[in-house]
Amino acid sequence: MLFLWLYMFYSCAGSCAGLTTRGSPAPPRAAPPLPPLLPGEPGEESSLEEQRAAPDAGSPISSFFNGSGTKRLPQAIIIGVKKGGTRALLEFLRVHPDVRAVGAEPHFFDRNYERGLAWYRELMPRTLEGQITMEKTPSYFVTKEAPARISSMSKGTKLIVVVRDPVTRAISDYTQTLSKKPDIPTFESLTFKNRTTGLIDTSWSAIQIGIYAKHLENWLLHFPIGQILFVSGERLIRDPAGELGRVQDFLGLKRIITDKHFYFNKTKGFPCLKKAEGSSKPHCLGKTKGRTHPDIDPEVVQRLRDFYRPFNMKFYQMTGQDFGWD
């Protein structure tokens, strides 16, 4: 009897499951739960931190499974200065496995700000958990609007400034321009508003960039001095591993980049990498770096040193470092 009852039960299970009481409607199926709103969708205010942590819009699942990482806004930016050694510093830092950086200069906070943070973020490389996203645009340091704009993105952004003797930097700046425009006036004629009186033309960008104290004042309105690291362009050439040690500490990274990563190229006059990022071959910066400077009238050089001296002294006081430019 028991076997007969079990046979009837299992025979009916497949066909009887869909039967309902005659005349009564089938119970409605429960609606599937709605997915949570993604950051930025209407109805939810998303914080900047959530946007930075969120995977790329489009296919968050594929990003997770293919191990390619996530695009994030930069946690650290090399903000200056032009002809100070920013390209060398970035290339050296990219050797570190926990640093991912944009190769080209985005110029977001000075030229492309109206494009918005989504556009900026899309330029960034993908990073894994624990890696740092970086970019470098040397003109940020002298752009009046840049400090407030970067602070608006994230008040915790770490800033790096590579500085160099402002007189040497100005000559290097001029040399770069001369290579592109051979017919420009001489360095000496551009330096002065009136050479007879010795009045320096501070409207010339090559001179104006080197007044570091003036530009730094603008940044200190938005960032504490401890959030800005000042790298010596001269020490970066003499002791690249030592300066990179300071940078790695500042970024909270393990000191992986050491003396073993560098060799000094006598032809170029600066250190090069024994192995570049993603390569087993030595790598030096291109022919646009290490150009031979034109001979400048020593009297003009001395007048520039006299002009920069008070600004340098103030910069030393502000940063707590003596860069030895006098």
CSV table of C-alpha atoms in Angstrom, one decimal:
chain,number,residue,atom,x,y,z
A,1,MET,CA,0.0,0.0,0.0
A,2,LEU,CA,2.9,2.3,0.9
A,3,PHE,CA,4.6,1.7,-2.5
A,4,LEU,CA,1.3,2.4,-4.3
A,5,TRP,CA,0.9,5.7,-2.5
A,6,LEU,CA,4.5,6.8,-3.3
A,7,TYR,CA,4.1,5.8,-7.0
A,8,MET,CA,0.9,8.0,-7.3
A,9,PHE,CA,2.7,10.9,-5.5
A,10,TYR,CA,5.7,11.0,-7.8
A,11,SER,CA,3.7,10.5,-10.9
A,12,CYS,CA,1.6,13.5,-10.1
A,13,ALA,CA,4.5,15.7,-9.0
A,14,GLY,CA,5.4,16.9,-12.5
A,15,SER,CA,1.9,17.4,-13.9
A,16,CYS,CA,0.0,18.4,-10.8
A,17,ALA,CA,2.4,21.1,-9.8
A,18,GLY,CA,1.0,23.5,-12.5
A,19,LEU,CA,-2.6,22.8,-11.6
A,20,THR,CA,-4.6,25.3,-9.7
A,21,THR,CA,-8.0,25.2,-8.2
A,22,ARG,CA,-10.6,25.3,-11.0
A,23,GLY,CA,-11.7,28.9,-11.6
A,24,SER,CA,-9.0,30.5,-9.5
A,25,PRO,CA,-6.2,32.5,-11.1
A,26,ALA,CA,-2.6,31.4,-10.8
A,27,PRO,CA,-0.7,33.3,-8.1
A,28,PRO,CA,1.5,36.0,-9.5
A,29,ARG,CA,5.2,35.6,-9.7
A,30,ALA,CA,7.3,37.8,-7.4
A,31,ALA,CA,9.1,40.6,-9.2
A,32,PRO,CA,12.9,40.3,-9.1
A,33,PRO,CA,14.5,42.9,-6.9
A,34,LEU,CA,15.8,46.0,-8.5
A,35,PRO,CA,19.6,46.4,-8.7
A,36,PRO,CA,21.1,49.1,-6.5
A,37,LEU,CA,21.7,52.5,-8.1
A,38,LEU,CA,25.2,53.0,-9.4
A,39,PRO,CA,27.1,56.1,-8.2
A,40,GLY,CA,26.0,59.0,-10.3
A,41,GLU,CA,22.5,57.7,-11.2
A,42,PRO,CA,19.5,59.9,-10.5
A,43,GLY,CA,18.2,59.4,-7.0
A,44,GLU,CA,21.5,58.9,-5.2
A,45,GLU,CA,24.2,61.4,-4.3
A,46,SER,CA,27.6,59.7,-4.8
A,47,SER,CA,30.6,60.9,-2.9
A,48,LEU,CA,33.9,61.4,-4.8
A,49,GLU,CA,35.4,58.5,-2.8
A,50,GLU,CA,32.7,56.2,-4.2
A,51,GLN,CA,33.3,57.4,-7.7
A,52,ARG,CA,37.0,56.8,-7.3
A,53,ALA,CA,36.4,53.3,-6.0
A,54,ALA,CA,33.7,52.4,-8.5
A,55,PRO,CA,34.7,50.3,-11.5
A,56,ASP,CA,34.4,51.7,-15.0
A,57,ALA,CA,30.9,52.3,-16.2
A,58,GLY,CA,29.9,49.9,-18.9
A,59,SER,CA,31.2,46.5,-17.6
A,60,PRO,CA,32.1,46.4,-13.9
A,61,ILE,CA,31.8,42.6,-13.9
A,62,SER,CA,34.2,42.1,-16.8
A,63,SER,CA,36.7,44.4,-15.1
A,64,PHE,CA,36.5,42.2,-12.1
A,65,PHE,CA,37.0,39.0,-13.9
A,66,ASN,CA,39.7,40.0,-16.4
A,67,GLY,CA,41.9,41.4,-13.7
A,68,SER,CA,42.5,44.6,-15.5
A,69,GLY,CA,41.8,46.8,-12.5
A,70,THR,CA,39.9,50.0,-12.1
A,71,LYS,CA,40.4,53.6,-13.4
A,72,ARG,CA,40.7,56.0,-10.5
A,73,LEU,CA,41.3,59.7,-10.1
A,74,PRO,CA,45.0,60.3,-9.2
A,75,GLN,CA,46.0,60.1,-5.6
A,76,ALA,CA,49.3,61.9,-6.3
A,77,ILE,CA,50.2,64.5,-8.9
A,78,ILE,CA,53.6,65.9,-10.0
A,79,ILE,CA,52.6,69.6,-10.4
A,80,GLY,CA,55.8,71.2,-11.4
A,81,VAL,CA,58.0,72.7,-12.4
A,82,LYS,CA,58.7,72.9,-16.1
A,83,LYS,CA,62.4,72.0,-17.0
A,84,GLY,CA,62.9,70.9,-13.4
A,85,GLY,CA,63.2,67.2,-14.0
A,86,THR,CA,59.5,66.1,-13.8
A,87,ARG,CA,59.8,63.7,-16.8
A,88,ALA,CA,62.8,62.0,-15.3
A,89,LEU,CA,61.0,61.6,-11.9
A,90,LEU,CA,57.9,60.1,-13.5
A,91,GLU,CA,59.9,57.7,-15.6
A,92,PHE,CA,61.9,56.6,-12.6
A,93,LEU,CA,58.7,56.2,-10.5
A,94,ARG,CA,57.0,54.0,-13.1
A,95,VAL,CA,59.6,51.3,-12.4
A,96,HIS,CA,57.8,50.7,-9.1
A,97,PRO,CA,55.2,48.0,-9.4
A,98,ASP,CA,52.7,49.9,-7.2
A,99,VAL,CA,52.8,53.1,-9.3
A,100,ARG,CA,50.7,53.5,-12.4
A,101,ALA,CA,50.9,56.8,-14.3
A,102,VAL,CA,49.7,58.5,-17.4
A,103,GLY,CA,52.5,58.9,-19.9
A,104,ALA,CA,51.3,62.1,-21.6
A,105,GLU,CA,50.5,65.3,-19.7
A,106,PRO,CA,46.7,65.6,-19.3
A,107,HIS,CA,46.7,69.4,-18.6
A,108,PHE,CA,43.3,68.9,-17.0
A,109,PHE,CA,43.5,71.5,-14.2
A,110,ASP,CA,44.8,74.2,-16.5
A,111,ARG,CA,43.5,73.7,-20.0
A,112,ASN,CA,40.8,71.0,-20.0
A,113,TYR,CA,39.0,71.5,-16.7
A,114,GLU,CA,35.6,72.1,-18.5
A,115,ARG,CA,35.7,68.5,-19.8
A,116,GLY,CA,34.9,67.3,-16.3
A,117,LEU,CA,36.3,64.7,-13.9
A,118,ALA,CA,34.7,61.8,-15.8
A,119,TRP,CA,36.8,62.7,-18.8
A,120,TYR,CA,39.9,63.1,-16.6
A,121,ARG,CA,39.4,59.8,-15.0
A,122,GLU,CA,39.0,58.0,-18.3
A,123,LEU,CA,42.6,59.1,-19.1
A,124,MET,CA,44.0,57.3,-16.1
A,125,PRO,CA,45.5,53.8,-16.3
A,126,ARG,CA,43.8,50.9,-14.6
A,127,THR,CA,45.1,50.1,-11.2
A,128,LEU,CA,44.7,47.2,-8.8
A,129,GLU,CA,44.1,47.4,-5.1
A,130,GLY,CA,47.1,49.0,-3.3
A,131,GLN,CA,48.5,50.7,-6.4
A,132,ILE,CA,48.8,54.5,-6.8
A,133,THR,CA,47.5,56.4,-9.8
A,134,MET,CA,49.6,59.4,-10.8
A,135,GLU,CA,50.0,62.0,-13.5
A,136,LYS,CA,52.3,64.9,-14.1
A,137,THR,CA,51.7,68.3,-15.6
A,138,PRO,CA,54.4,70.9,-14.7
A,139,SER,CA,52.3,73.9,-15.6
A,140,TYR,CA,49.9,73.3,-12.7
A,141,PHE,CA,52.4,74.9,-10.3
A,142,VAL,CA,52.1,78.3,-12.0
A,143,THR,CA,48.3,78.0,-12.8
A,144,LYS,CA,46.4,80.2,-10.4
A,145,GLU,CA,43.2,78.1,-10.5
A,146,ALA,CA,44.9,74.7,-10.2
A,147,PRO,CA,45.2,74.5,-6.3
A,148,ALA,CA,41.5,75.1,-5.7
A,149,ARG,CA,40.5,72.7,-8.5
A,150,ILE,CA,42.7,69.9,-7.3
A,151,SER,CA,41.5,70.4,-3.7
A,152,SER,CA,37.9,70.3,-5.0
A,153,MET,CA,38.7,66.9,-6.5
A,154,SER,CA,40.3,65.6,-3.3
A,155,LYS,CA,41.8,67.5,-0.4
A,156,GLY,CA,44.0,64.4,0.3
A,157,THR,CA,45.8,64.5,-3.0
A,158,LYS,CA,49.6,64.3,-2.5
A,159,LEU,CA,51.6,66.9,-4.5
A,160,ILE,CA,55.1,66.7,-5.8
A,161,VAL,CA,57.2,69.7,-7.0
A,162,VAL,CA,60.5,69.2,-8.7
A,163,VAL,CA,62.5,72.4,-8.3
A,164,ARG,CA,65.8,73.5,-9.8
A,165,ASP,CA,68.1,76.5,-9.7
A,166,PRO,CA,65.8,79.1,-11.2
A,167,VAL,CA,68.6,80.7,-13.3
A,168,THR,CA,69.6,77.3,-14.8
A,169,ARG,CA,65.9,76.5,-15.2
A,170,ALA,CA,65.3,79.7,-17.1
A,171,ILE,CA,68.2,79.0,-19.5
A,172,SER,CA,67.0,75.5,-20.0
A,173,ASP,CA,63.5,76.8,-20.7
A,174,TYR,CA,64.9,79.2,-23.3
A,175,THR,CA,67.0,76.4,-24.9
A,176,GLN,CA,63.9,74.3,-25.4
A,177,THR,CA,62.0,77.2,-27.1
A,178,LEU,CA,65.1,78.0,-29.2
A,179,SER,CA,65.2,74.5,-30.5
A,180,LYS,CA,61.6,75.0,-31.8
A,181,LYS,CA,61.9,78.6,-32.9
A,182,PRO,CA,65.5,79.4,-33.9
A,183,ASP,CA,64.6,83.0,-34.8
A,184,ILE,CA,63.6,84.1,-31.3
A,185,PRO,CA,65.5,87.1,-29.7
A,186,THR,CA,68.5,86.4,-27.5
A,187,PHE,CA,68.1,85.2,-23.9
A,188,GLU,CA,69.8,88.5,-22.7
A,189,SER,CA,67.3,90.7,-24.6
A,190,LEU,CA,64.3,88.8,-23.3
A,191,THR,CA,65.5,88.9,-19.7
A,192,PHE,CA,65.3,92.6,-19.2
A,193,LYS,CA,62.6,95.2,-19.7
A,194,ASN,CA,65.4,97.7,-19.8
A,195,ARG,CA,69.0,96.3,-19.8
A,196,THR,CA,70.4,99.7,-19.0
A,197,THR,CA,68.5,100.0,-15.7
A,198,GLY,CA,68.8,96.2,-15.1
A,199,LEU,CA,65.0,95.8,-14.6
A,200,ILE,CA,64.1,92.1,-15.0
A,201,ASP,CA,61.1,91.3,-17.1
A,202,THR,CA,59.0,89.1,-14.8
A,203,SER,CA,56.3,88.8,-17.4
A,204,TRP,CA,58.5,86.5,-19.4
A,205,SER,CA,57.4,83.0,-18.4
A,206,ALA,CA,61.0,81.7,-18.3
A,207,ILE,CA,61.7,84.2,-15.5
A,208,GLN,CA,58.3,84.1,-13.9
A,209,ILE,CA,58.2,80.3,-13.3
A,210,GLY,CA,61.3,80.5,-11.1
A,211,ILE,CA,59.8,82.8,-8.5
A,212,TYR,CA,58.8,79.6,-6.6
A,213,ALA,CA,57.9,81.3,-3.3
A,214,LYS,CA,55.2,83.4,-5.1
A,215,HIS,CA,53.5,80.3,-6.6
A,216,LEU,CA,53.8,78.3,-3.4
A,217,GLU,CA,51.8,80.9,-1.5
A,218,ASN,CA,48.9,80.1,-3.8
A,219,TRP,CA,49.1,76.4,-3.1
A,220,LEU,CA,49.3,76.8,0.7
A,221,LEU,CA,45.9,78.5,0.7
A,222,HIS,CA,44.5,75.0,-0.2
A,223,PHE,CA,47.0,72.4,0.9
A,224,PRO,CA,49.1,72.0,4.1
A,225,ILE,CA,52.9,72.2,3.5
A,226,GLY,CA,53.2,68.6,4.7
A,227,GLN,CA,51.1,67.4,1.8
A,228,ILE,CA,53.6,68.8,-0.7
A,229,LEU,CA,57.0,67.1,-1.4
A,230,PHE,CA,59.8,69.2,-2.9
A,231,VAL,CA,62.3,67.3,-4.9
A,232,SER,CA,65.6,68.8,-5.8
A,233,GLY,CA,66.3,68.6,-9.5
A,234,GLU,CA,70.0,68.8,-8.9
A,235,ARG,CA,70.0,65.9,-6.3
A,236,LEU,CA,67.8,63.9,-8.7
A,237,ILE,CA,70.8,64.0,-11.1
A,238,ARG,CA,73.5,63.4,-8.5
A,239,ASP,CA,71.7,60.9,-6.4
A,240,PRO,CA,68.5,59.6,-8.1
A,241,ALA,CA,68.1,56.7,-5.7
A,242,GLY,CA,68.3,59.0,-2.7
A,243,GLU,CA,65.6,61.4,-4.0
A,244,LEU,CA,63.5,58.4,-5.1
A,245,GLY,CA,63.7,57.0,-1.6
A,246,ARG,CA,62.2,60.3,-0.3
A,247,VAL,CA,59.4,60.1,-2.9
A,248,GLN,CA,58.6,56.5,-2.2
A,249,ASP,CA,58.4,57.3,1.6
A,250,PHE,CA,56.1,60.3,0.9
A,251,LEU,CA,53.8,58.1,-1.2
A,252,GLY,CA,53.7,55.4,1.4
A,253,LEU,CA,55.4,52.9,-0.9
A,254,LYS,CA,58.0,50.3,-0.1
A,255,ARG,CA,61.5,51.4,-1.1
A,256,ILE,CA,61.9,49.2,-4.2
A,257,ILE,CA,63.7,51.7,-6.5
A,258,THR,CA,67.3,51.8,-5.4
A,259,ASP,CA,70.8,52.4,-6.7
A,260,LYS,CA,70.7,49.1,-8.7
A,261,HIS,CA,68.1,50.6,-11.1
A,262,PHE,CA,70.4,53.4,-12.4
A,263,TYR,CA,73.5,54.1,-14.3
A,264,PHE,CA,75.0,57.4,-15.2
A,265,ASN,CA,75.1,58.3,-18.9
A,266,LYS,CA,78.2,60.5,-19.5
A,267,THR,CA,77.1,61.5,-22.9
A,268,LYS,CA,73.7,62.9,-21.7
A,269,GLY,CA,75.0,64.0,-18.4
A,270,PHE,CA,72.2,62.5,-16.3
A,271,PRO,CA,71.2,59.1,-14.8
A,272,CYS,CA,69.3,56.6,-16.9
A,273,LEU,CA,67.4,53.4,-16.0
A,274,LYS,CA,69.0,50.0,-16.4
A,275,LYS,CA,65.6,48.6,-17.1
A,276,ALA,CA,62.5,50.7,-18.0
A,277,GLU,CA,59.0,49.8,-17.1
A,278,GLY,CA,57.9,46.7,-19.0
A,279,SER,CA,61.3,46.3,-20.6
A,280,SER,CA,64.6,44.4,-20.1
A,281,LYS,CA,66.6,47.1,-21.9
A,282,PRO,CA,68.3,50.3,-20.6
A,283,HIS,CA,66.3,53.5,-21.0
A,284,CYS,CA,67.4,57.1,-21.2
A,285,LEU,CA,65.2,60.1,-21.7
A,286,GLY,CA,64.9,61.2,-25.4
A,287,LYS,CA,67.0,63.7,-27.3
A,288,THR,CA,64.8,66.6,-26.1
A,289,LYS,CA,66.4,66.2,-22.7
A,290,GLY,CA,69.9,67.2,-21.8
A,291,ARG,CA,70.3,69.8,-24.6
A,292,THR,CA,73.5,71.9,-24.6
A,293,HIS,CA,72.7,75.3,-23.3
A,294,PRO,CA,73.8,78.4,-25.2
A,295,ASP,CA,76.5,80.6,-23.7
A,296,ILE,CA,74.9,83.4,-21.7
A,297,ASP,CA,76.5,86.7,-20.8
A,298,PRO,CA,78.0,86.1,-17.2
A,299,GLU,CA,76.8,89.6,-16.2
A,300,VAL,CA,73.2,88.7,-17.1
A,301,VAL,CA,73.5,85.4,-15.2
A,302,GLN,CA,74.8,87.3,-12.1
A,303,ARG,CA,71.9,89.9,-12.3
A,304,LEU,CA,69.4,87.0,-12.4
A,305,ARG,CA,71.0,85.4,-9.4
A,306,ASP,CA,70.7,88.7,-7.5
A,307,PHE,CA,67.1,89.0,-8.6
A,308,TYR,CA,66.2,85.5,-7.5
A,309,ARG,CA,68.1,85.5,-4.2
A,310,PRO,CA,65.4,87.0,-1.9
A,311,PHE,CA,62.7,84.8,-3.5
A,312,ASN,CA,65.0,81.7,-3.0
A,313,MET,CA,65.5,82.6,0.7
A,314,LYS,CA,61.8,82.9,1.2
A,315,PHE,CA,61.3,79.6,-0.5
A,316,TYR,CA,63.9,77.9,1.7
A,317,GLN,CA,62.0,79.2,4.8
A,318,MET,CA,58.6,78.1,3.5
A,319,THR,CA,59.8,74.6,2.7
A,320,GLY,CA,62.3,74.1,5.4
A,321,GLN,CA,64.9,73.1,2.9
A,322,ASP,CA,68.1,74.8,1.6
A,323,PHE,CA,68.5,73.9,-2.0
A,324,GLY,CA,71.9,75.6,-2.3
A,325,TRP,CA,71.2,77.8,-5.3
A,326,ASP,CA,73.3,80.7,-4.1
